[in-house]
Amino acid sequence: MDKMRVGVIGCGNISDIYFKNLTTRFDITCVQACSDIDMERAKKSAEKYGVPQVQTVDELLVNPEVDIVLNITIPAGHYDICKKALEAGKHVYVEKPLSVTVEQAEELVAIAEEKGLYIGCAPDTFLGGGLQTCRELLDSGVIGTPVAATAFFGHHGPERFHPDPAFLYKEGAGPMLDIGPYFLTALVSMLGPAKSVCGMATSGFDKRIITFDCPKKGETFPVETPSHVTGTVTFENGAVATVMTSFDIWGHSLPFIEVYGTKGTLRMPNPDTFGGPVFLLKEGETEFTEIPVSYPYSENSRGVGLADMAACILRGTRQKASGKMALHVLEILKGILDSSKTQAYIQLKTTCEQPEAFTDKSIRL
Ligand SMILES: NC(=O)c1ccc[n+]([C@@H]2O[C@H](COP(=O)([O-])OP(=O)(O)OC[C@H]3O[C@@H](n4cnc5c(N)ncnc54)[C@H](O)[C@@H]3O)[C@@H](O)[C@H]2O)c1
């Protein structure tokens, strides 16, 4: 099989799983080069995963042996690097969020379209076995027409497990932009695009202390974006979702995502993971039944959206984890944050097509 050659920019915390999956999990990808502002990190990753070339960012962007640039730098680095990569004629796949602003994300999608290049964006967990099983159930009509949904995420902040978490409390991050993409991408992939949003937000703490056992343990940094954000999203199909994302909560007993239909309820797994469990309750029943996960990629399959994009590039077909959907999701998330400041409902300007579901249960990318 032809392999698409990936150039990885950003060899930080999340890069290990990408290197592992792109080099061993997917047949359609290999990693040709890697780069980081800190070249020592790039060298270490190259040694660990047998990557042929370690290059500066500028070198990697014009490397003729790189087909797809994978941008897994911090959110503030997403726009510049993606733009340069597209301008250099490379297809791009980027970690979420697509950019820090909707305008920048729009520009990236427009450049890709103009140049006939693919731009894809994480999260790709909606392509995991758990959420694809949910998608099949929803499409089968077993819960009838979706009327409403809930999406709840809350813990007490990434400073408990991330070695360098300050960026997660700056503009462009916070729980809604850092974790919200998993929840809203899952909902958009299930229900289709949204049309309007409103939101409210607060912060429980002005400063956070790194408690994770790492070199920066004990360091304090400021909270620069709301750390508890709630919103309501109206979808084009009429369904209404209630969303909460928080870095201020020690514990809660809320489900991750539920979709309430005219004939039943679907309880979905954590959309920040690829597996189950999936639960279904049908009209008249009093208890949920667990439904077996029936699609592949239910272990940590980060990069499956990139692998699908690579296959689509080779076949000239439509990718699933598209930049257009990521742009729409970003506008939803930003809209919730903006509405929390202006106290106004926001009509969304962007839209996207619902991604196709996997139809082949034995798919191997
Ligand atoms: N850490 C996670 O669990 C996780 C999970 C899912 C998604 N993500 C997303 O992945 C991205 C990266 O997160 P992370 O946790 O790996 O961050 P990180 O800070 O651990 O790693 C980012 C890496 O990018 C490098 N970098 C930053 N700016 C650069 C630039 N301009 N040019 C070249 N290299 C640059 C840094 O030196 C660092 O090695 C973020 O968008 C984040 O939202 C992270």
XYZ file of C-alpha atoms and ligand atoms in Angstrom:
409
model
C 0.000 0.000 0.000
C 1.188 3.573 -0.719
C 2.125 5.370 2.473
C 1.598 9.067 3.090
C 4.716 10.590 4.643
C 4.061 12.725 7.712
C 6.268 15.511 9.098
C 5.581 16.052 12.809
C 5.981 19.544 14.293
C 5.817 19.627 18.101
C 7.373 16.733 20.029
C 5.715 17.408 23.397
C 3.350 15.605 25.714
C 0.816 14.307 23.185
C 3.351 13.442 20.482
C 4.204 9.922 21.736
C 0.843 8.422 20.872
C 0.923 10.062 17.424
C 4.441 8.752 16.713
C 3.422 5.301 17.920
C 0.183 5.106 15.932
C 1.495 6.717 12.734
C 4.512 4.408 12.651
C 2.948 1.134 13.828
C -0.859 1.290 14.018
C -1.845 2.569 10.575
C -0.646 0.982 7.311
C -1.265 4.169 5.360
C 1.131 6.505 7.234
C 4.818 6.721 8.077
C 6.739 9.507 9.806
C 9.434 10.982 7.574
C 10.625 13.943 9.659
C 10.103 15.655 12.977
C 10.752 19.077 14.421
C 10.329 21.149 17.566
C 11.332 24.626 18.672
C 13.389 22.610 21.169
C 15.500 20.471 18.837
C 16.564 18.135 21.652
C 12.950 16.979 21.960
C 12.790 16.351 18.218
C 16.043 14.356 18.349
C 14.765 12.225 21.228
C 11.501 11.449 19.403
C 13.373 10.616 16.189
C 15.634 8.185 18.044
C 12.740 6.569 19.883
C 10.541 6.070 16.804
C 13.161 5.665 14.052
C 12.235 8.876 12.246
C 14.687 9.403 9.332
C 15.006 13.213 9.483
C 15.229 15.783 12.317
C 14.731 19.257 10.881
C 14.004 22.839 11.839
C 10.389 23.880 11.291
C 11.335 25.852 8.169
C 13.274 22.919 6.719
C 10.454 20.463 7.397
C 7.865 22.722 5.763
C 9.679 22.584 2.405
C 10.834 18.963 2.669
C 9.768 17.309 -0.623
C 9.561 13.965 1.183
C 6.818 15.238 3.518
C 3.210 14.935 2.215
C 1.297 15.875 5.380
C 2.398 18.251 8.134
C 1.110 17.191 11.553
C 1.008 20.283 13.757
C 0.903 19.269 17.417
C 2.369 22.420 18.900
C 0.453 24.430 21.503
C -2.729 26.262 20.342
C -0.867 29.579 19.860
C 1.340 27.827 17.271
C -1.467 26.244 15.265
C -2.339 29.085 12.866
C 1.163 30.213 11.828
C 2.537 26.745 11.228
C -0.580 25.501 9.425
C -0.617 28.582 7.209
C 3.057 28.200 6.295
C 2.584 24.484 5.633
C -0.402 25.092 3.333
C 1.471 27.844 1.544
C 4.329 25.394 1.036
C 1.820 23.042 -0.664
C 1.504 20.521 2.175
C -1.653 18.879 3.435
C -2.113 19.661 7.123
C -3.517 17.904 10.163
C -3.542 19.870 13.420
C -4.386 19.213 17.037
C -7.392 21.043 18.417
C -8.295 23.834 18.423
C -7.816 24.535 14.710
C -6.684 28.051 15.684
C -7.075 30.420 18.579
C -9.569 32.613 16.668
C -12.435 31.756 14.318
C -11.063 34.241 11.763
C -7.701 32.451 11.651
C -9.407 29.075 11.374
C -11.585 30.395 8.512
C -8.490 31.645 6.735
C -6.783 28.250 7.013
C -9.823 26.419 5.619
C -10.039 28.970 2.775
C -6.333 28.629 1.890
C -6.627 24.836 1.830
C -9.704 25.021 -0.416
C -8.075 27.505 -2.753
C -4.969 25.357 -3.085
C -6.810 22.031 -3.368
C -5.147 20.760 -0.181
C -6.622 18.812 2.722
C -6.775 20.297 6.202
C -7.848 18.014 9.029
C -8.129 18.606 12.737
C -8.358 16.672 15.990
C -10.259 15.459 17.884
C -10.794 12.227 16.000
C -12.269 10.319 18.931
C -15.654 10.415 17.157
C -14.084 7.864 14.778
C -13.359 5.514 17.683
C -15.247 2.262 18.173
C -17.398 3.663 20.996
C -18.743 6.721 19.228
C -19.071 4.944 15.855
C -21.268 2.361 17.637
C -23.368 5.283 18.960
C -23.526 6.769 15.482
C -24.851 3.506 14.061
C -27.527 3.346 16.779
C -28.561 6.949 16.179
C -28.674 6.500 12.386
C -30.750 3.318 12.827
C -33.522 5.420 14.396
C -33.665 3.288 17.545
C -34.055 6.395 19.750
C -36.252 8.153 17.196
C -35.668 11.825 16.410
C -33.119 13.569 18.677
C -34.837 16.238 20.766
C -32.083 17.203 23.195
C -28.618 16.290 24.448
C -26.328 16.902 27.401
C -22.522 17.080 27.413
C -20.748 17.313 30.758
C -17.060 17.452 31.556
C -15.434 18.488 34.817
C -12.310 17.845 36.870
C -9.968 19.935 38.957
C -7.593 21.028 36.260
C -4.736 19.685 34.128
C -2.078 20.965 36.555
C -2.585 17.644 38.368
C -1.295 15.585 35.408
C 0.334 17.907 32.795
C 4.027 18.903 33.216
C 3.561 22.361 31.628
C -0.134 23.321 31.988
C -0.040 27.173 32.007
C -1.071 27.360 28.316
C -4.280 25.534 29.184
C -5.459 28.555 31.225
C -4.657 31.154 28.545
C -6.882 32.573 25.827
C -7.367 29.869 23.217
C -7.607 27.163 25.879
C -9.555 26.826 29.148
C -11.950 23.885 29.538
C -14.304 24.961 26.744
C -11.597 25.230 24.067
C -9.337 22.486 25.428
C -11.921 19.794 26.249
C -15.071 21.225 24.599
C -13.839 20.121 21.132
C -14.233 16.433 22.107
C -17.809 16.941 23.257
C -18.980 19.303 20.527
C -17.250 17.339 17.757
C -19.003 14.217 19.026
C -22.355 16.042 19.056
C -21.871 17.623 15.601
C -20.778 14.262 14.182
C -23.967 12.696 15.618
C -26.525 15.494 15.166
C -25.082 17.579 12.318
C -24.267 21.304 12.410
C -25.531 23.835 14.958
C -27.239 27.172 14.342
C -27.081 29.200 17.575
C -25.480 29.221 21.029
C -25.484 31.058 24.332
C -23.251 30.698 27.366
C -22.269 31.686 30.890
C -18.844 31.401 32.513
C -16.893 31.964 35.720
C -13.546 31.109 37.308
C -13.257 29.522 40.732
C -9.600 30.501 41.201
C -7.336 33.388 40.036
C -4.171 31.286 40.165
C -3.356 27.597 39.853
C -0.480 25.595 41.365
C 1.221 22.760 39.497
C 0.764 19.700 41.713
C 1.883 17.106 39.156
C 5.178 15.453 40.089
C 7.396 17.143 37.476
C 10.215 19.765 37.315
C 7.669 22.622 37.541
C 5.876 21.167 40.598
C 4.908 23.965 43.039
C 5.018 26.728 40.402
C 2.016 29.083 40.285
C 0.511 30.631 37.159
C -2.456 32.947 36.469
C -5.902 31.943 35.175
C -6.468 34.101 32.062
C -9.628 32.520 30.662
C -12.791 31.241 32.413
C -12.252 27.843 34.027
C -15.957 26.910 34.333
C -18.020 27.431 31.183
C -21.608 26.400 30.450
C -23.606 26.798 27.270
C -26.669 25.864 25.275
C -26.438 24.864 21.622
C -29.331 24.653 19.164
C -28.701 22.330 16.236
C -30.037 22.801 12.707
C -32.159 19.655 13.194
C -33.888 21.372 16.143
C -32.186 19.433 18.958
C -30.990 21.494 21.941
C -27.839 20.558 23.884
C -26.803 21.650 27.384
C -23.013 21.775 27.757
C -20.739 22.198 30.802
C -16.930 22.165 30.839
C -14.961 22.840 34.011
C -11.484 22.794 35.529
C -13.000 23.834 38.894
C -14.778 20.655 39.988
C -13.445 18.057 42.429
C -16.072 15.511 41.498
C -19.500 15.106 39.935
C -21.978 12.418 38.977
C -23.089 13.648 35.560
C -22.947 11.499 32.395
C -20.480 12.420 29.606
C -22.961 12.724 26.745
C -26.602 11.691 26.451
C -28.889 12.145 23.468
C -32.633 12.127 24.180
C -34.778 11.012 21.247
C -38.522 10.651 20.717
C -38.190 6.874 21.272
C -35.327 6.501 23.724
C -32.033 7.703 25.206
C -28.479 6.990 24.099
C -25.721 7.347 26.721
C -22.330 7.781 25.094
C -18.837 7.096 26.397
C -16.274 9.757 27.328
C -15.620 11.480 23.969
C -11.987 12.054 25.028
C -11.507 8.297 24.595
C -12.005 5.907 21.701
C -13.860 3.017 23.345
C -17.157 2.392 25.178
C -19.251 1.855 27.147
C -22.421 2.585 25.185
C -25.846 2.386 26.848
C -29.338 2.467 25.382
C -32.745 2.920 26.993
C -35.798 2.447 24.798
C -39.293 3.918 25.182
C -41.084 2.199 28.106
C -37.895 0.719 29.620
C -36.731 1.731 33.082
C -33.079 0.679 32.817
C -30.261 1.210 30.366
C -28.803 -1.780 28.498
C -25.111 -1.884 27.563
C -24.597 -2.225 23.808
C -21.356 -3.934 22.714
C -18.853 -1.745 20.870
C -18.916 -3.094 17.321
C -16.373 -0.929 15.463
C -12.551 -0.967 15.497
C -10.244 1.752 16.862
C -11.531 1.514 20.413
C -8.080 1.703 22.007
C -6.094 5.003 21.997
C -6.204 5.621 18.228
C -5.135 9.290 18.131
C -4.277 10.000 14.525
C -7.108 7.885 13.038
C -8.499 11.141 11.599
C -5.134 11.776 9.951
C -4.994 8.191 8.637
C -8.517 8.603 7.215
C -7.422 11.916 5.650
C -4.359 10.188 4.126
C -6.644 7.530 2.584
C -8.961 10.267 1.265
C -6.038 12.165 -0.276
C -5.014 9.015 -2.152
C -8.604 8.312 -3.289
C -9.746 11.933 -3.768
C -12.652 11.450 -1.314
C -14.043 13.537 1.586
C -12.207 13.265 4.897
C -14.094 12.776 8.154
C -12.134 14.860 10.726
C -12.266 17.898 8.463
C -11.001 21.425 8.992
C -14.477 22.655 8.077
C -16.074 20.723 10.937
C -13.309 21.876 13.310
C -13.947 25.488 12.233
C -17.666 25.070 12.937
C -16.951 23.466 16.328
C -14.535 26.303 17.154
C -17.230 28.860 16.315
C -19.647 27.027 18.643
C -17.117 26.980 21.503
C -16.048 30.582 20.972
C -19.681 31.587 20.639
C -20.440 30.134 24.067
C -17.508 32.077 25.551
C -18.431 35.288 23.698
C -22.072 34.982 24.764
C -20.940 34.620 28.382
C -19.377 38.105 28.056
C -22.055 39.853 25.983
C -25.071 38.031 27.502
C -26.497 37.723 23.981
C -27.550 34.715 21.880
C -25.155 34.132 18.995
C -26.267 33.018 15.538
C -23.488 30.951 13.989
C -22.059 31.951 10.608
C -20.291 28.715 9.758
C -21.708 25.278 9.088
C -20.391 21.906 7.941
C -21.545 18.633 6.516
C -22.064 15.809 8.975
C -19.067 13.479 8.512
C -19.772 10.104 6.967
C -19.813 7.198 9.399
C -17.515 4.203 9.007
C -19.630 1.590 7.260
C -17.056 -1.215 7.260
C -16.689 -2.804 10.700
C -13.418 -4.421 9.671
C -11.891 -1.182 8.372
C -8.103 -1.020 8.607
C -6.486 2.264 7.605
N -1.395 16.633 26.349
C -2.548 16.078 26.085
O -3.033 15.185 26.809
C -3.290 16.473 24.846
C -4.352 15.688 24.482
C -5.012 15.981 23.320
C -4.663 17.068 22.587
N -3.667 17.877 22.960
C -3.346 19.042 22.126
O -2.085 18.809 21.526
C -1.395 20.050 21.386
C -0.080 19.933 22.093
O -0.308 19.677 23.447
P 0.841 19.069 24.375
O 0.175 18.732 25.624
O 1.600 18.028 23.633
O 1.740 20.371 24.581
P 3.296 20.400 24.982
O 3.574 21.772 25.472
O 3.630 19.240 25.854
O 4.033 20.154 23.591
C 4.045 21.101 22.532
C 5.385 20.999 21.831
O 5.388 21.930 20.750
C 6.608 22.640 20.755
N 6.354 23.949 20.147
C 5.612 24.960 20.664
N 5.575 25.994 19.791
C 6.295 25.606 18.717
C 6.620 26.230 17.485
N 6.199 27.462 17.208
N 7.386 25.555 16.614
C 7.827 24.298 16.906
N 7.555 23.648 18.043
C 6.783 24.303 18.938
C 7.015 22.724 22.207
O 8.421 22.926 22.348
C 6.557 21.353 22.727
O 7.569 20.371 22.586
C -2.321 21.133 21.951
O -3.041 21.715 20.905
C -3.256 20.356 22.867
O -4.512 20.977 22.944
C -2.948 17.578 24.069
